[in-house]
Every structure is written in structure tokens, then in C-alpha cells.
mmCIF file of C-alpha atoms in Angstrom:
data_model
loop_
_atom_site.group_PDB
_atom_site.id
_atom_site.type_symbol
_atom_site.label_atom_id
_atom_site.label_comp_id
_atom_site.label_asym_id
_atom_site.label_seq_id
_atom_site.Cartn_x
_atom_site.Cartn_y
_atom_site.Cartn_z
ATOM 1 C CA UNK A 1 14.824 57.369 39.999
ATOM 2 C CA UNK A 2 13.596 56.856 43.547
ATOM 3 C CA UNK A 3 17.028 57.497 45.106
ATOM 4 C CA UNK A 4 17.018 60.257 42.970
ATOM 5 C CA UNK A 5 13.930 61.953 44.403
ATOM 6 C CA UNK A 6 14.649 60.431 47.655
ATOM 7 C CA UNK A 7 18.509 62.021 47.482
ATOM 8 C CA UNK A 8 16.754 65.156 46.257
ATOM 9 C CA UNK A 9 19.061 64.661 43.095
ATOM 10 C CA UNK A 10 16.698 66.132 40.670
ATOM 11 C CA UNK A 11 17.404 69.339 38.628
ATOM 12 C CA UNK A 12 14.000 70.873 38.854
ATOM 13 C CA UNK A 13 10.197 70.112 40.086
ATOM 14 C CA UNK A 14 9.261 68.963 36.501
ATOM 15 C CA UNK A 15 12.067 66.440 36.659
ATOM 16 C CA UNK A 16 10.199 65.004 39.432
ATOM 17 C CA UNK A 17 7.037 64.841 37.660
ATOM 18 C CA UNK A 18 9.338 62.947 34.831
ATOM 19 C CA UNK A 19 10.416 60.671 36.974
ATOM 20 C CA UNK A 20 7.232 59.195 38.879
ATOM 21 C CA UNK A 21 5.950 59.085 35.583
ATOM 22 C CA UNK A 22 8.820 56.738 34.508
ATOM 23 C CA UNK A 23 8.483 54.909 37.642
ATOM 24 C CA UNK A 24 4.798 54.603 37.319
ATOM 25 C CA UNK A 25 5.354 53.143 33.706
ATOM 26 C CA UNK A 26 7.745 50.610 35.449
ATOM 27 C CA UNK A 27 5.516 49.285 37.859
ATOM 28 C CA UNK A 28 2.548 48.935 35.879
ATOM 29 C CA UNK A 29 4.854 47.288 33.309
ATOM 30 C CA UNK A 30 6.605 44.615 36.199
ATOM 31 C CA UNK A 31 2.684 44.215 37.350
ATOM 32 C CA UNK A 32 1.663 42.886 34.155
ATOM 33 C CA UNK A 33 4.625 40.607 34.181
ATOM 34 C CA UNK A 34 3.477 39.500 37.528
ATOM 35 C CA UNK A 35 0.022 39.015 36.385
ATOM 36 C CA UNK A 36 1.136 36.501 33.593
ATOM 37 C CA UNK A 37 3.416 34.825 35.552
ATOM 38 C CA UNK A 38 0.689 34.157 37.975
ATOM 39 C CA UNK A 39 -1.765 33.030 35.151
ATOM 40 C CA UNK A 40 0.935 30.874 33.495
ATOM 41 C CA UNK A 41 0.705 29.340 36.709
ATOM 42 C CA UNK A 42 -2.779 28.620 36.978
ATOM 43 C CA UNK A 43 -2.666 27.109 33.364
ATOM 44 C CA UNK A 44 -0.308 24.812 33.665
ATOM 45 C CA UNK A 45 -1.746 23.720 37.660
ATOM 46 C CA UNK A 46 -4.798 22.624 35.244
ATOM 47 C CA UNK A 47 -6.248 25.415 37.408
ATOM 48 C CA UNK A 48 -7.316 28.391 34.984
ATOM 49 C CA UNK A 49 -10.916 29.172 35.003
ATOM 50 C CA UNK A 50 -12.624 30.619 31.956
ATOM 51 C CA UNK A 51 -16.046 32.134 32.309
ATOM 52 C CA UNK A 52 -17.852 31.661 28.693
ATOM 53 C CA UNK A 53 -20.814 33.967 28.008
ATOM 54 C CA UNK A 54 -22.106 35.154 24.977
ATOM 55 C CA UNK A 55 -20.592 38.279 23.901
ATOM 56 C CA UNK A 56 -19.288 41.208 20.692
ATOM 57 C CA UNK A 57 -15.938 40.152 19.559
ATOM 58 C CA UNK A 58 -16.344 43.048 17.540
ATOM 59 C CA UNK A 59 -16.462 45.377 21.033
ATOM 60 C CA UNK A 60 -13.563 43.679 22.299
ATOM 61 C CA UNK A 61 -11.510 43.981 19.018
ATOM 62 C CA UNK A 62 -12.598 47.503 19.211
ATOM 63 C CA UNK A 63 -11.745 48.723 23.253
ATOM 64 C CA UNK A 64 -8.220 46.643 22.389
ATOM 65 C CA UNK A 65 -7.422 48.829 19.610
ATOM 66 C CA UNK A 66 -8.256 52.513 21.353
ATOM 67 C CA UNK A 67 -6.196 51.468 24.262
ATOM 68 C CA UNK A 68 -3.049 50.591 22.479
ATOM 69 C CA UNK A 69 -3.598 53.964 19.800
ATOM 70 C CA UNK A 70 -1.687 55.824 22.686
ATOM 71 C CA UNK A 71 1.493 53.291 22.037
ATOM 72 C CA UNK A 72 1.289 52.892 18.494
ATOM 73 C CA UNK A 73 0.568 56.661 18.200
ATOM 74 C CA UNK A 74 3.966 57.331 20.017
ATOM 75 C CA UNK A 75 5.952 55.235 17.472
ATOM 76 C CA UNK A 76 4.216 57.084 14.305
ATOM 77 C CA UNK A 77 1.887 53.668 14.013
ATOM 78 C CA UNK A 78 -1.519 53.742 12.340
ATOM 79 C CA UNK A 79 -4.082 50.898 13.914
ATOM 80 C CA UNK A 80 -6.751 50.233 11.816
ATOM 81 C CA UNK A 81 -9.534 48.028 12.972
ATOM 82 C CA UNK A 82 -11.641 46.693 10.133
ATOM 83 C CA UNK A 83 -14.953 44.573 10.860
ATOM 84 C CA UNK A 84 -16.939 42.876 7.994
ATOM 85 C CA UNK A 85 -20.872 43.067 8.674
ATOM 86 C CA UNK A 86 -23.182 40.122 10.879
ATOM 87 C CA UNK A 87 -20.112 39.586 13.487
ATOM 88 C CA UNK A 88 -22.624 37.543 15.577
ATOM 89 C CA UNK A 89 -22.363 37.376 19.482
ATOM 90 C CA UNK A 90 -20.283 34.313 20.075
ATOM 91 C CA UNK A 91 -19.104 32.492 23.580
ATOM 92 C CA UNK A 92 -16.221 33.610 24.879
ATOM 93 C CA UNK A 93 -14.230 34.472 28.553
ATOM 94 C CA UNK A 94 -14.196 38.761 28.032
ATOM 95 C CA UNK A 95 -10.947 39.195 30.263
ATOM 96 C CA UNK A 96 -9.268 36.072 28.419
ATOM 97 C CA UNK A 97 -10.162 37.011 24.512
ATOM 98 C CA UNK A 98 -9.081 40.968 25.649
ATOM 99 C CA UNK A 99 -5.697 39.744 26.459
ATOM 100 C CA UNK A 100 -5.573 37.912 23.164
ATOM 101 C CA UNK A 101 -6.665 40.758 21.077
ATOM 102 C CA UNK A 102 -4.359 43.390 22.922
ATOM 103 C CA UNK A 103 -1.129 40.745 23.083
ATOM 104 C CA UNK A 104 -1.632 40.815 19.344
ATOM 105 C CA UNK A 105 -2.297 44.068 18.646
ATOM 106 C CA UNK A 106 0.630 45.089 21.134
ATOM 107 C CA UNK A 107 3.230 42.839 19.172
ATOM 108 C CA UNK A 108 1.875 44.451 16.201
ATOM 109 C CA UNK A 109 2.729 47.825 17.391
ATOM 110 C CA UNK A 110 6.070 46.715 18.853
ATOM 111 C CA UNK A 111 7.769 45.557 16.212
ATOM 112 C CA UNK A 112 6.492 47.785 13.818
ATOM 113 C CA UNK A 113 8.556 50.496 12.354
ATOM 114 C CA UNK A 114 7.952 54.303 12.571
ATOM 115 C CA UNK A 115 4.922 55.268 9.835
ATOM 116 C CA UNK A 116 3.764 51.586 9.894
ATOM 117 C CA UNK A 117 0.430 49.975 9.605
ATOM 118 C CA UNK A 118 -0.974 47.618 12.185
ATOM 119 C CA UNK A 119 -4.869 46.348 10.824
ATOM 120 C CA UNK A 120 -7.023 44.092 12.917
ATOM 121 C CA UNK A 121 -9.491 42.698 11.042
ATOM 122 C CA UNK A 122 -12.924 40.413 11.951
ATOM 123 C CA UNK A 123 -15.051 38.482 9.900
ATOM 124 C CA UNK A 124 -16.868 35.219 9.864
ATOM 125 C CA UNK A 125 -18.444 31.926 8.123
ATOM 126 C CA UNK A 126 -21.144 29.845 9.077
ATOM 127 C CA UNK A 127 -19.007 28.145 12.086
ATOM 128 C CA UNK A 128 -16.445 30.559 13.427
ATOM 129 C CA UNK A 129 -15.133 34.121 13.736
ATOM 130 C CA UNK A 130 -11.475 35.050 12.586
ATOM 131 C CA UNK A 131 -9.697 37.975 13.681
ATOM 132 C CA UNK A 132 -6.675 38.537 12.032
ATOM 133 C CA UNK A 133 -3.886 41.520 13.146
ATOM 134 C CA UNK A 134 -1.685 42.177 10.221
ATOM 135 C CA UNK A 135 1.774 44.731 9.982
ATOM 136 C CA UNK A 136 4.306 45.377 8.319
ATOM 137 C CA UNK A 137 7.186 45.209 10.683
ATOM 138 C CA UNK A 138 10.571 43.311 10.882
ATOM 139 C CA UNK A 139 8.053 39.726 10.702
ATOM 140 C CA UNK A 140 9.283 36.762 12.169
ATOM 141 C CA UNK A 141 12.103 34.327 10.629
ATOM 142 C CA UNK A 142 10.962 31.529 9.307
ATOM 143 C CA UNK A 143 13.358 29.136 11.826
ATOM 144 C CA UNK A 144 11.161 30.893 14.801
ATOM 145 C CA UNK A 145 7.743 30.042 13.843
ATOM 146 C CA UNK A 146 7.888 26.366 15.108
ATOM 147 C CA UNK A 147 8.712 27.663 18.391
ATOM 148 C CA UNK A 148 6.678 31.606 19.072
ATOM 149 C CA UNK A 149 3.837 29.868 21.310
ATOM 150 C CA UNK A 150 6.230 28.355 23.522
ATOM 151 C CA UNK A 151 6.869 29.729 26.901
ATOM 152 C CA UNK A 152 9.800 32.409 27.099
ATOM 153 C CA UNK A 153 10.921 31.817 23.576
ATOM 154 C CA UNK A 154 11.782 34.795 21.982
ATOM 155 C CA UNK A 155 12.621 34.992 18.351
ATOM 156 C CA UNK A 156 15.828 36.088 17.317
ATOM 157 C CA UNK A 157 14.585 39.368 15.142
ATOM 158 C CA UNK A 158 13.195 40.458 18.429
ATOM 159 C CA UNK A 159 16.047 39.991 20.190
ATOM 160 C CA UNK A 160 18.138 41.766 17.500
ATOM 161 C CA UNK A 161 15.917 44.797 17.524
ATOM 162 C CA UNK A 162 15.622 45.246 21.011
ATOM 163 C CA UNK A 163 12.399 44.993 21.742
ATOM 164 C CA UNK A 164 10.837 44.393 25.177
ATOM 165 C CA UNK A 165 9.047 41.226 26.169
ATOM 166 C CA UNK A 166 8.932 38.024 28.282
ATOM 167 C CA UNK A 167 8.257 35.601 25.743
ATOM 168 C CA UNK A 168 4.852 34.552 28.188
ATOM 169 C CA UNK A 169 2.252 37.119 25.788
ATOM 170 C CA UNK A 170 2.456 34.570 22.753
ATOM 171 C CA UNK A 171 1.908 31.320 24.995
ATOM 172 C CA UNK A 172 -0.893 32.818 26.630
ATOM 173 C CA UNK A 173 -2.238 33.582 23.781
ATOM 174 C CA UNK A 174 -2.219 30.044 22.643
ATOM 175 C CA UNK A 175 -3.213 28.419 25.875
ATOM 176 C CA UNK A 176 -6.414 31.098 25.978
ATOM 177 C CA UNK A 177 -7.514 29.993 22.164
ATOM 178 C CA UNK A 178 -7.217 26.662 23.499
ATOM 179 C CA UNK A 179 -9.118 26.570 25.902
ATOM 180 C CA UNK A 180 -12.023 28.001 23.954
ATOM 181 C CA UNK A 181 -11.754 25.344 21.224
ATOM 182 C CA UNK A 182 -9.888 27.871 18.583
ATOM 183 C CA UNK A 183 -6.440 28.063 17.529
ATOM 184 C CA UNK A 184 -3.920 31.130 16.742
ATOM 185 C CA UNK A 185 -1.453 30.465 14.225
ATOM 186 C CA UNK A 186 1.281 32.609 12.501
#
């Protein structure tokens, strides 16, 4: 698209506007790639930091959800959040549980179909607080589940349905919940 512009190969001054749109996408799409690369890093150095402080899972559950209604609202996908009463404040690295909640969420929404459902819900016992993100897309095959936390593995429904990803999101997720003495499981 660059060459495009560059080449003045365009058909009009909107399809310019198109374009560094498209390009912008790109790049802020290769810079989170970059970003988890670099973190994947760091974990596996022994050299990620988390910063616990008390803090809402609730608000994070809730900023995670408005900035993904944009994607799921261009695929026809309804995000629900759902939080029981007496969340309490619990300790937690804000930049680490955020990617959790919006890796999750953004899964959700990917492999959902048009008109689907994504729901993230939060509630919690004595000890701990659960957040749960349930759809109703293509799920994953039972042969995958074993493997989804690993690094770069991609299940073979994703595959199949072409849908974007790295295979990093799911093993960050893990290592993150790890390191703050909870666990994610599918």
C-alpha cells in the first residue's frame, strides 16, 4: 500500500485515506507481536517483573471489554460483561491481568461467528476471584487442549478457519496467571 501511495497508484484521495488506515492497522498489529515477543523473552530469561498492588478486577474486566466492543461489534458480536456483587480489591500487576482479560476476550471475539455471544463473567469465594469468558464459537477440539498454553501452538480449528494469531496470546496468558499464584484452564 506504501508503493502504492508512494507510486501515486491510488484511484482517488479517499483511497489514500483507506490505505494509511490499513497500514496503520498493520503496524499496530506487527507492534503487538513485537511486544510479546519481547515479553516472552523476559519470561523465559527468569527476567519478567510484575508489580502487585491492590486493585478492581472488576475495572479491568470492564476497560477490556469496551475496548474490544469496536472488534466484536464489526463481526455482529455481542460482549457481555457480567459481575456478581462484593468483587473485593485483590493484588494483582494492572498491565499483566489487562493482557489476560483482553487475550481472552479477543479469542472470544475471534473465533466467534457473526450474531455470537462472548460473556465475561466475575465472581468470587472466600479465597479467590474467577473470571470466566464464555462463547459460542467454533470451540477448541478436544486433541488441542493438552497443548493451547504452549508457545506458538495453534489449534487446528483455528488454523482451519483462518483466523489470525501467533500462538504467544494463550502462553502469556498462562505464564501471567502464574506468576500471580492462579491458574487459567480451558
Amino acid at each position: 500500500l506504501v508503493e502504492r501511495i508512494a507510486g501515486r497508484r491510488h484511484s482517488s484521495a479517499g483511497s489514500i485515506d483507506e490505505y494509511c488506515g490499513a497500514i496503520n492497522n498493520e503496524a499496530g498489529r506487527l507492534e503487538k507481536l513485537v511486544n510479546r515477543l519481547l515479553e516472552w523473552q523476559q519470561i523465559e530469561a527468569g527476567q519478567k517483573r510484575y508489580k502487585l498492588e491492590p486493585g478492581s478486577l472488576a475495572e479491568v474486566a470492564r476497560s477490556a471489554v469496551q475496548l474490544l466492543k469496536p472488534q466484536a461489534e464489526a463481526k455482529n458480536v455481542s460482549i457481555d460483561l457480567k459481575a456478581a456483587g462484593g468483587i473485593p480489591e485483590i493484588l494483582f500487576d494492572r498491565a499483566a491481568m489487562t493482557n489476560v482479560l483482553e487475550n481472552l476476550i479477543d479469542n472470544a471475539v475471534k473465533y466467534s461467528p457473526a450474531g455470537g455471544r462472548v460473556t465475561v463473567e466475575l465472581h468470587a469465594d472466600d479465597a479467590q476471584v474467577f473470571a470466566e469468558v464464555h462463547d459460542d464459537g467454533i470451540g477448541i477440539a478436544p486433541a488441542d487442549l493438552p497443548r493451547i498454553f504452549e508457545k506458538f501452538y495453534r489449534g487446528s480449528r483455528g488454523n482451519r478457519e483462518d483466523v489470525r494469531g501467533t500462538g504467544l496470546g494463550l502462553s502469556l496468558v498462562k505464564a501471567a496467571m502464574d506468576a500471580h499464584g492462579g491458574k487459567v484452564e480451558a
